[in-house]
Amino acid sequence: MISVEKLQFSYGDRLIFNDLNCFFEKGRFIGILGKNGSGKSTLIKIIARFERSYKGEVRFHQKIAESFSMKDFSKLVGYLPQIHYPIYPYKVLDVVLTGRMPYFSFYPTKKDIDISVSALQKLNIEHFKDRRYTELSGGEQKLVLLSRLIAQNPDIIILDEPLTNLDLHNQIHIIKILKDLVKEGKSIITVLHEVSIAYLYCDDLYFLKDGEIIKKEKDDIDIDFLEKIFNVSFKIIFDENKYIVLKV
């Protein structure tokens, strides 16, 4: 689905990636993990075309990312940033409707409005639709932006720490929605900090450290490996045929 080839990227004199290569399969729930500053957000920004000052190639279905028009790329890939700074006090429904922009020319149709309302319903926040986006909490804004992604309906959804600012109930709710989207044929790539959630729910796990990316099988839980990645101690609990990975 997505291949990253010979990727090189620096922030000034600070080298982040040098000849990084990886491949993400279609129709999978993919988790990207690593310490702060390991390049997780940078990698997905490059894949989502929000960061373009890199060397190497990013391909979607063997087609170079830059060869897509913005309209076609927006139908293919949706992106949720780690932090969003709202500027204008748009109503929530109008924010979600911006996800439909690749599908209409000047004004949204009734179909676009119905799809946007349905996306809000999927997140259980339809009651937000007439509220001002700028008046919502950070967690509530995150739910609205996820609704916008669902309304956008891309084949590939890329998320940067989607669980940040969400309470435990909404964290699990979002994870289940993402799992359902994968069952519907979507591909999910998400940066996560919660190692236990990654092992419980993701299909594929990738770890970043020192400019390298390492794929690990979910059933291959290597405590020594995790401790080298995060520089903390871990404990594994096996319960009801599931591995629960805890920081200790």
Coordinates of C-alpha atoms in Angstrom, one line a residue:
M1 CA 0.0 0.0 0.0
I2 CA 2.6 2.6 1.2
S3 CA 6.3 2.3 0.6
V4 CA 8.9 4.7 2.0
E5 CA 12.2 4.4 0.2
K6 CA 15.7 5.8 1.0
L7 CA 14.1 8.5 3.2
Q8 CA 16.5 11.3 4.4
F9 CA 15.3 14.2 6.5
S10 CA 16.9 16.7 8.9
Y11 CA 15.8 19.6 11.1
G12 CA 18.7 21.9 10.4
D13 CA 21.9 20.1 11.5
R14 CA 19.9 17.4 13.4
L15 CA 19.6 14.3 11.3
I16 CA 16.3 12.5 11.8
F17 CA 16.3 9.8 9.0
N18 CA 19.1 8.6 6.8
D19 CA 18.2 6.0 4.3
L20 CA 15.0 4.8 6.1
N21 CA 12.9 2.2 4.3
C22 CA 9.6 0.7 5.3
F23 CA 6.4 -0.8 3.8
F24 CA 2.9 -0.6 5.2
E25 CA 0.3 -3.2 4.1
K26 CA -3.2 -2.3 3.0
G27 CA -6.2 -2.9 5.2
R28 CA -4.2 -3.0 8.5
F29 CA -4.4 -1.2 11.8
I30 CA -0.8 0.0 12.1
G31 CA 0.8 1.4 15.2
I32 CA 4.0 3.5 15.2
L33 CA 5.7 3.8 18.6
G34 CA 8.9 5.2 20.0
K35 CA 10.3 7.8 22.5
N36 CA 9.6 11.5 22.1
G37 CA 11.8 12.9 19.4
S38 CA 12.3 9.6 17.6
G39 CA 10.7 10.9 14.4
K40 CA 7.2 9.4 14.6
S41 CA 5.3 12.6 13.8
T42 CA 7.8 13.6 11.2
L43 CA 7.4 10.3 9.4
I44 CA 3.7 10.4 9.2
K45 CA 3.8 14.1 8.2
I46 CA 6.0 13.1 5.3
I47 CA 3.7 10.3 4.3
A48 CA 0.7 12.6 4.5
R49 CA 2.5 15.3 2.4
F50 CA 2.5 17.9 5.2
E51 CA 6.3 17.8 5.2
R52 CA 8.0 17.9 1.8
S53 CA 11.6 18.9 2.5
Y54 CA 12.9 15.4 2.4
K55 CA 14.9 13.2 0.1
G56 CA 13.7 9.8 -1.1
E57 CA 10.4 8.5 -2.3
V58 CA 7.0 7.9 -0.8
R59 CA 4.7 5.7 -2.9
F60 CA 1.0 4.8 -2.7
H61 CA 0.1 1.7 -4.6
Q62 CA 3.5 2.1 -6.4
K63 CA 2.6 5.7 -7.5
I64 CA 4.8 8.5 -6.2
A65 CA 2.9 10.7 -3.7
E66 CA 3.7 14.0 -5.4
S67 CA 2.1 12.8 -8.6
F68 CA -1.4 12.9 -7.1
S69 CA -3.5 16.0 -7.4
M70 CA -4.4 17.5 -4.1
K71 CA -8.1 16.6 -4.7
D72 CA -7.3 13.0 -5.5
F73 CA -4.8 12.7 -2.7
S74 CA -7.4 14.0 -0.2
K75 CA -9.7 11.2 -1.3
L76 CA -6.9 8.7 -0.8
V77 CA -5.3 10.0 2.5
G78 CA -6.8 11.7 5.5
Y79 CA -4.6 13.1 8.3
L80 CA -5.2 14.1 11.9
P81 CA -2.5 16.2 13.5
Q82 CA -1.3 15.9 17.0
I83 CA -2.2 19.5 17.8
H84 CA -4.7 21.7 16.0
Y85 CA -5.0 25.5 16.6
P86 CA -8.5 26.7 15.8
I87 CA -8.6 30.2 14.4
Y88 CA -12.2 31.0 13.4
P89 CA -15.3 30.2 15.6
Y90 CA -16.9 28.0 13.0
K91 CA -19.8 25.8 14.0
V92 CA -18.9 22.2 14.5
L93 CA -21.0 21.0 11.5
D94 CA -19.1 23.4 9.3
V95 CA -15.8 22.1 10.5
V96 CA -16.8 18.5 9.7
L97 CA -18.1 19.6 6.3
T98 CA -14.6 20.7 5.3
G99 CA -13.8 17.0 5.1
R100 CA -16.2 16.8 2.2
M101 CA -14.4 19.5 0.1
P102 CA -12.7 17.0 -2.3
Y103 CA -16.2 15.9 -3.3
F104 CA -18.0 19.2 -4.1
S105 CA -17.1 22.2 -6.3
F106 CA -18.4 25.3 -4.5
Y107 CA -21.1 24.5 -2.0
P108 CA -21.8 21.3 0.0
T109 CA -24.9 19.3 -1.2
K110 CA -27.5 17.7 1.0
K111 CA -25.6 14.4 0.6
D112 CA -22.4 16.1 2.0
I113 CA -24.4 17.5 5.0
D114 CA -26.0 14.1 5.7
I115 CA -22.6 12.4 5.6
S116 CA -21.2 14.9 8.0
V117 CA -24.1 14.6 10.4
S118 CA -23.7 10.8 10.2
A119 CA -20.0 11.1 11.0
L120 CA -20.9 13.1 14.1
Q121 CA -23.4 10.5 15.1
K122 CA -20.7 7.8 14.8
L123 CA -18.7 9.6 17.4
N124 CA -21.8 10.2 19.6
I125 CA -21.4 14.0 19.3
E126 CA -24.2 15.0 17.0
H127 CA -25.4 17.3 19.8
F128 CA -22.2 19.4 19.1
K129 CA -23.1 20.3 15.6
D130 CA -24.4 23.8 16.3
R131 CA -21.8 24.7 18.9
R132 CA -18.7 26.8 18.2
Y133 CA -15.7 24.7 17.6
T134 CA -13.5 27.2 19.5
E135 CA -15.6 26.8 22.6
L136 CA -15.0 23.0 22.9
S137 CA -12.4 21.4 25.1
G138 CA -9.3 19.9 23.5
G139 CA -10.7 16.4 23.8
E140 CA -14.0 17.5 22.3
Q141 CA -12.2 19.2 19.4
K142 CA -10.3 15.9 18.8
L143 CA -13.6 14.1 18.4
V144 CA -14.8 16.7 15.9
L145 CA -11.6 16.3 13.8
L146 CA -12.1 12.6 13.8
S147 CA -15.6 13.1 12.6
R148 CA -14.2 15.3 9.8
L149 CA -11.9 12.4 8.8
I150 CA -14.8 9.9 8.7
A151 CA -16.8 12.4 6.6
Q152 CA -13.8 12.8 4.3
N153 CA -13.9 9.0 3.7
P154 CA -10.3 8.4 2.6
D155 CA -8.9 4.9 1.9
I156 CA -5.9 5.6 4.2
I157 CA -6.3 7.4 7.6
I158 CA -3.1 8.7 9.3
L159 CA -3.4 9.8 12.9
D160 CA -0.9 11.5 15.2
E161 CA -1.6 10.5 18.8
P162 CA -5.4 10.4 18.4
L163 CA -6.0 9.4 22.0
T164 CA -4.4 12.5 23.5
N165 CA -6.7 14.7 25.6
L166 CA -9.4 12.0 25.6
D167 CA -10.8 10.3 28.7
L168 CA -10.6 6.5 29.0
H169 CA -14.2 6.0 27.8
N170 CA -13.5 8.0 24.6
Q171 CA -10.1 6.4 24.1
I172 CA -11.7 2.9 23.9
H173 CA -14.6 4.3 21.8
I174 CA -12.2 5.7 19.3
I175 CA -10.1 2.5 19.1
K176 CA -13.2 0.5 18.4
I177 CA -14.3 2.9 15.7
L178 CA -10.8 2.7 14.1
K179 CA -11.0 -1.1 14.2
D180 CA -14.4 -1.0 12.6
L181 CA -13.0 1.2 9.8
V182 CA -10.3 -1.4 9.1
K183 CA -13.0 -4.1 8.9
E184 CA -14.7 -1.8 6.3
G185 CA -11.5 -1.9 4.2
K186 CA -9.7 1.3 5.5
S187 CA -6.0 1.3 6.3
I188 CA -5.1 3.0 9.6
I189 CA -1.6 4.3 10.5
T190 CA -1.4 5.9 13.9
V191 CA 1.3 7.2 16.3
L192 CA 0.6 5.9 19.8
H193 CA 2.2 6.4 23.2
E194 CA 0.1 3.7 24.9
V195 CA 2.2 0.5 24.4
S196 CA -0.5 -1.6 26.1
I197 CA -3.2 -0.3 23.7
A198 CA -0.9 -0.9 20.7
Y199 CA -0.4 -4.5 21.6
L200 CA -4.0 -5.1 22.3
Y201 CA -5.6 -3.5 19.2
C202 CA -3.1 -2.9 16.4
D203 CA -2.4 -5.5 13.6
D204 CA 1.2 -4.4 12.9
L205 CA 3.7 -2.6 15.2
Y206 CA 6.6 -0.4 14.1
F207 CA 9.1 1.1 16.5
L208 CA 11.4 4.1 15.8
K209 CA 14.8 4.6 17.4
D210 CA 17.9 6.4 16.3
G211 CA 16.6 7.0 12.8
E212 CA 15.7 3.3 12.2
I213 CA 12.3 1.7 12.0
I214 CA 11.8 -1.9 13.2
K215 CA 8.7 -4.0 12.6
K216 CA 7.7 -6.4 15.4
E217 CA 5.1 -9.1 15.4
K218 CA 2.4 -8.7 18.0
D219 CA 3.0 -12.2 19.4
D220 CA 6.8 -11.5 19.6
I221 CA 6.8 -9.4 22.8
D222 CA 10.4 -8.9 23.7
I223 CA 10.8 -7.1 27.0
D224 CA 14.5 -6.4 26.4
F225 CA 13.6 -4.8 23.1
L226 CA 10.9 -2.6 24.6
E227 CA 13.1 -1.5 27.4
K228 CA 15.8 -0.5 24.9
I229 CA 13.3 1.5 22.8
F230 CA 11.7 3.4 25.8
N231 CA 14.4 3.2 28.5
V232 CA 11.8 2.1 31.1
S233 CA 10.9 -1.3 32.6
F234 CA 8.0 -3.4 31.4
K235 CA 5.9 -6.3 32.7
I236 CA 3.8 -8.6 30.6
I237 CA 0.5 -10.1 31.8
F238 CA -1.3 -12.8 29.9
D239 CA -5.0 -12.7 30.4
E240 CA -7.9 -14.2 28.4
N241 CA -5.6 -15.0 25.5
K242 CA -4.3 -11.5 25.3
Y243 CA -0.9 -10.0 26.2
I244 CA -1.1 -6.9 28.4
V245 CA 2.1 -4.8 28.4
L246 CA 2.5 -2.5 31.3
K247 CA 5.2 0.0 32.2
V248 CA 6.5 -0.6 35.8

